[in-house]
JSON list of C-alpha atoms in Angstrom, two decimals:
[
{"chain": "A", "resi": 37, "resn": "MET", "atom": "CA", "xyz": [-19.03, -6.39, -8.57]},
{"chain": "A", "resi": 38, "resn": "THR", "atom": "CA", "xyz": [-20.68, -6.51, -5.14]},
{"chain": "A", "resi": 39, "resn": "GLU", "atom": "CA", "xyz": [-21.08, -10.30, -5.33]},
{"chain": "A", "resi": 40, "resn": "ARG", "atom": "CA", "xyz": [-17.40, -10.74, -6.08]},
{"chain": "A", "resi": 41, "resn": "PHE", "atom": "CA", "xyz": [-16.31, -9.02, -2.86]},
{"chain": "A", "resi": 42, "resn": "ALA", "atom": "CA", "xyz": [-19.17, -10.18, -0.63]},
{"chain": "A", "resi": 43, "resn": "GLY", "atom": "CA", "xyz": [-17.27, -12.92, 1.15]},
{"chain": "A", "resi": 44, "resn": "GLY", "atom": "CA", "xyz": [-13.61, -12.26, 0.53]},
{"chain": "A", "resi": 45, "resn": "ALA", "atom": "CA", "xyz": [-10.90, -9.73, 1.05]},
{"chain": "A", "resi": 46, "resn": "ILE", "atom": "CA", "xyz": [-10.34, -6.89, -1.38]},
{"chain": "A", "resi": 47, "resn": "SER", "atom": "CA", "xyz": [-6.74, -6.26, -2.46]},
{"chain": "A", "resi": 48, "resn": "VAL", "atom": "CA", "xyz": [-5.84, -2.57, -2.52]},
{"chain": "A", "resi": 49, "resn": "LEU", "atom": "CA", "xyz": [-2.62, -1.09, -3.85]},
{"chain": "A", "resi": 50, "resn": "PHE", "atom": "CA", "xyz": [-1.72, 2.39, -2.57]},
{"chain": "A", "resi": 51, "resn": "ALA", "atom": "CA", "xyz": [0.66, 4.04, -5.02]},
{"chain": "A", "resi": 52, "resn": "CYS", "atom": "CA", "xyz": [2.71, 7.22, -5.01]},
{"chain": "A", "resi": 53, "resn": "ARG", "atom": "CA", "xyz": [5.96, 8.45, -6.53]},
{"chain": "A", "resi": 54, "resn": "ASP", "atom": "CA", "xyz": [8.57, 7.00, -4.17]},
{"chain": "A", "resi": 55, "resn": "ASN", "atom": "CA", "xyz": [6.73, 4.59, -1.85]},
{"chain": "A", "resi": 56, "resn": "ALA", "atom": "CA", "xyz": [8.76, 6.07, 0.98]},
{"chain": "A", "resi": 57, "resn": "GLY", "atom": "CA", "xyz": [6.15, 7.67, 3.22]},
{"chain": "A", "resi": 58, "resn": "LEU", "atom": "CA", "xyz": [2.57, 8.39, 2.19]},
{"chain": "A", "resi": 59, "resn": "SER", "atom": "CA", "xyz": [1.74, 5.08, 0.51]},
{"chain": "A", "resi": 60, "resn": "LEU", "atom": "CA", "xyz": [3.49, 3.13, 3.28]},
{"chain": "A", "resi": 61, "resn": "LEU", "atom": "CA", "xyz": [1.40, 4.99, 5.87]},
{"chain": "A", "resi": 62, "resn": "ALA", "atom": "CA", "xyz": [-1.75, 4.17, 3.90]},
{"chain": "A", "resi": 63, "resn": "GLU", "atom": "CA", "xyz": [-0.78, 0.49, 3.72]},
{"chain": "A", "resi": 64, "resn": "ALA", "atom": "CA", "xyz": [-0.08, 0.28, 7.46]},
{"chain": "A", "resi": 65, "resn": "LEU", "atom": "CA", "xyz": [-3.27, 2.14, 8.39]},
{"chain": "A", "resi": 66, "resn": "ALA", "atom": "CA", "xyz": [-5.34, -0.09, 6.11]},
{"chain": "A", "resi": 67, "resn": "HIS", "atom": "CA", "xyz": [-3.87, -3.20, 7.73]},
{"chain": "A", "resi": 68, "resn": "ARG", "atom": "CA", "xyz": [-4.76, -1.83, 11.14]},
{"chain": "A", "resi": 69, "resn": "ARG", "atom": "CA", "xyz": [-8.20, -0.33, 10.48]},
{"chain": "A", "resi": 70, "resn": "ALA", "atom": "CA", "xyz": [-9.61, -2.49, 7.69]},
{"chain": "A", "resi": 71, "resn": "PRO", "atom": "CA", "xyz": [-8.78, -6.15, 8.31]},
{"chain": "A", "resi": 72, "resn": "ARG", "atom": "CA", "xyz": [-10.89, -7.28, 5.33]},
{"chain": "A", "resi": 73, "resn": "LEU", "atom": "CA", "xyz": [-8.52, -5.43, 3.01]},
{"chain": "A", "resi": 74, "resn": "ARG", "atom": "CA", "xyz": [-5.30, -6.91, 1.74]},
{"chain": "A", "resi": 75, "resn": "ALA", "atom": "CA", "xyz": [-3.25, -3.72, 1.54]},
{"chain": "A", "resi": 76, "resn": "PHE", "atom": "CA", "xyz": [-0.08, -3.18, -0.45]},
{"chain": "A", "resi": 77, "resn": "SER", "atom": "CA", "xyz": [1.95, -0.15, -1.49]},
{"chain": "A", "resi": 78, "resn": "ALA", "atom": "CA", "xyz": [4.37, 0.71, -4.28]},
{"chain": "A", "resi": 79, "resn": "GLY", "atom": "CA", "xyz": [5.91, 3.65, -6.10]},
{"chain": "A", "resi": 80, "resn": "ILE", "atom": "CA", "xyz": [6.90, 4.77, -9.57]},
{"chain": "A", "resi": 81, "resn": "ALA", "atom": "CA", "xyz": [10.49, 5.42, -8.47]},
{"chain": "A", "resi": 82, "resn": "PRO", "atom": "CA", "xyz": [10.96, 3.78, -5.04]},
{"chain": "A", "resi": 83, "resn": "GLY", "atom": "CA", "xyz": [13.19, 5.56, -2.57]},
{"chain": "A", "resi": 84, "resn": "PRO", "atom": "CA", "xyz": [14.43, 4.94, 0.95]},
{"chain": "A", "resi": 85, "resn": "VAL", "atom": "CA", "xyz": [11.73, 4.53, 3.59]},
{"chain": "A", "resi": 86, "resn": "ASP", "atom": "CA", "xyz": [11.04, 7.82, 5.38]},
{"chain": "A", "resi": 87, "resn": "LEU", "atom": "CA", "xyz": [12.00, 7.22, 9.00]},
{"chain": "A", "resi": 88, "resn": "THR", "atom": "CA", "xyz": [9.62, 9.97, 10.13]},
{"chain": "A", "resi": 89, "resn": "ALA", "atom": "CA", "xyz": [6.73, 7.96, 8.67]},
{"chain": "A", "resi": 90, "resn": "VAL", "atom": "CA", "xyz": [7.86, 4.87, 10.59]},
{"chain": "A", "resi": 91, "resn": "GLU", "atom": "CA", "xyz": [8.21, 6.93, 13.79]},
{"chain": "A", "resi": 92, "resn": "CYS", "atom": "CA", "xyz": [4.65, 8.24, 13.32]},
{"chain": "A", "resi": 93, "resn": "LEU", "atom": "CA", "xyz": [3.37, 4.69, 13.00]},
{"chain": "A", "resi": 94, "resn": "HIS", "atom": "CA", "xyz": [5.23, 3.62, 16.13]},
{"chain": "A", "resi": 95, "resn": "ALA", "atom": "CA", "xyz": [3.91, 6.64, 18.04]},
{"chain": "A", "resi": 96, "resn": "ALA", "atom": "CA", "xyz": [0.37, 5.64, 17.06]},
{"chain": "A", "resi": 97, "resn": "ARG", "atom": "CA", "xyz": [1.10, 2.01, 18.00]},
{"chain": "A", "resi": 98, "resn": "ILE", "atom": "CA", "xyz": [0.55, 0.86, 14.43]},
{"chain": "A", "resi": 99, "resn": "PRO", "atom": "CA", "xyz": [2.86, -1.96, 13.34]},
{"chain": "A", "resi": 100, "resn": "ALA", "atom": "CA", "xyz": [5.41, -1.05, 10.68]},
{"chain": "A", "resi": 101, "resn": "ASP", "atom": "CA", "xyz": [6.84, -4.56, 10.37]},
{"chain": "A", "resi": 102, "resn": "GLY", "atom": "CA", "xyz": [7.42, -5.65, 6.81]},
{"chain": "A", "resi": 103, "resn": "LEU", "atom": "CA", "xyz": [6.92, -2.21, 5.26]},
{"chain": "A", "resi": 104, "resn": "SER", "atom": "CA", "xyz": [9.39, -1.57, 2.47]},
{"chain": "A", "resi": 105, "resn": "SER", "atom": "CA", "xyz": [9.69, 0.61, -0.59]},
{"chain": "A", "resi": 106, "resn": "LYS", "atom": "CA", "xyz": [9.04, -1.29, -3.83]},
{"chain": "A", "resi": 107, "resn": "PRO", "atom": "CA", "xyz": [8.36, -0.53, -7.50]},
{"chain": "A", "resi": 108, "resn": "LEU", "atom": "CA", "xyz": [4.92, -0.83, -9.07]},
{"chain": "A", "resi": 109, "resn": "GLU", "atom": "CA", "xyz": [6.34, -3.41, -11.48]},
{"chain": "A", "resi": 110, "resn": "VAL", "atom": "CA", "xyz": [6.46, -6.10, -8.77]},
{"chain": "A", "resi": 111, "resn": "PHE", "atom": "CA", "xyz": [2.67, -6.27, -8.97]},
{"chain": "A", "resi": 112, "resn": "ALA", "atom": "CA", "xyz": [2.83, -7.18, -12.65]},
{"chain": "A", "resi": 113, "resn": "LEU", "atom": "CA", "xyz": [5.14, -10.17, -12.12]},
{"chain": "A", "resi": 114, "resn": "PRO", "atom": "CA", "xyz": [3.89, -13.76, -12.24]},
{"chain": "A", "resi": 115, "resn": "GLY", "atom": "CA", "xyz": [2.69, -14.83, -8.82]},
{"chain": "A", "resi": 116, "resn": "ALA", "atom": "CA", "xyz": [2.05, -11.26, -7.65]},
{"chain": "A", "resi": 117, "resn": "PRO", "atom": "CA", "xyz": [-1.12, -10.68, -5.66]},
{"chain": "A", "resi": 118, "resn": "ARG", "atom": "CA", "xyz": [-4.17, -9.75, -7.70]},
{"chain": "A", "resi": 119, "resn": "ILE", "atom": "CA", "xyz": [-5.02, -6.09, -7.15]},
{"chain": "A", "resi": 120, "resn": "ASP", "atom": "CA", "xyz": [-8.71, -5.17, -7.10]},
{"chain": "A", "resi": 121, "resn": "LEU", "atom": "CA", "xyz": [-8.29, -1.45, -6.51]},
{"chain": "A", "resi": 122, "resn": "LEU", "atom": "CA", "xyz": [-5.44, 0.98, -7.20]},
{"chain": "A", "resi": 123, "resn": "VAL", "atom": "CA", "xyz": [-5.46, 4.15, -5.09]},
{"chain": "A", "resi": 124, "resn": "SER", "atom": "CA", "xyz": [-3.21, 6.89, -6.46]},
{"chain": "A", "resi": 125, "resn": "LEU", "atom": "CA", "xyz": [-2.07, 9.15, -3.64]},
{"chain": "A", "resi": 126, "resn": "VAL", "atom": "CA", "xyz": [-0.51, 11.62, -6.08]},
{"chain": "A", "resi": 127, "resn": "PRO", "atom": "CA", "xyz": [-3.09, 12.83, -8.62]},
{"chain": "A", "resi": 128, "resn": "SER", "atom": "CA", "xyz": [-0.43, 14.03, -11.06]},
{"chain": "A", "resi": 129, "resn": "ALA", "atom": "CA", "xyz": [1.46, 10.72, -11.01]},
{"chain": "A", "resi": 130, "resn": "GLY", "atom": "CA", "xyz": [-0.11, 9.54, -14.26]},
{"chain": "A", "resi": 131, "resn": "PHE", "atom": "CA", "xyz": [-1.48, 6.15, -13.17]}
]
């Protein structure tokens, strides 16, 4: 496994229930703090983006461009990015 990731980016999917706040924050922070990661986020039942989460990102000067709530299913579609690691942000979500 170490050899596989030695030279390339690792794709990480942060998942929660609604992909409205917590997983979007994780995605944005990963983009900012871990440039070797390709970070994505999704939810079981996507909801509207939490504006407080976006305001927190702006206050911390972390870009929120392109963040949107999306269902987990989009990562199973043909042409979707390959995900190397799924991080469940809600332990009881049943991933």
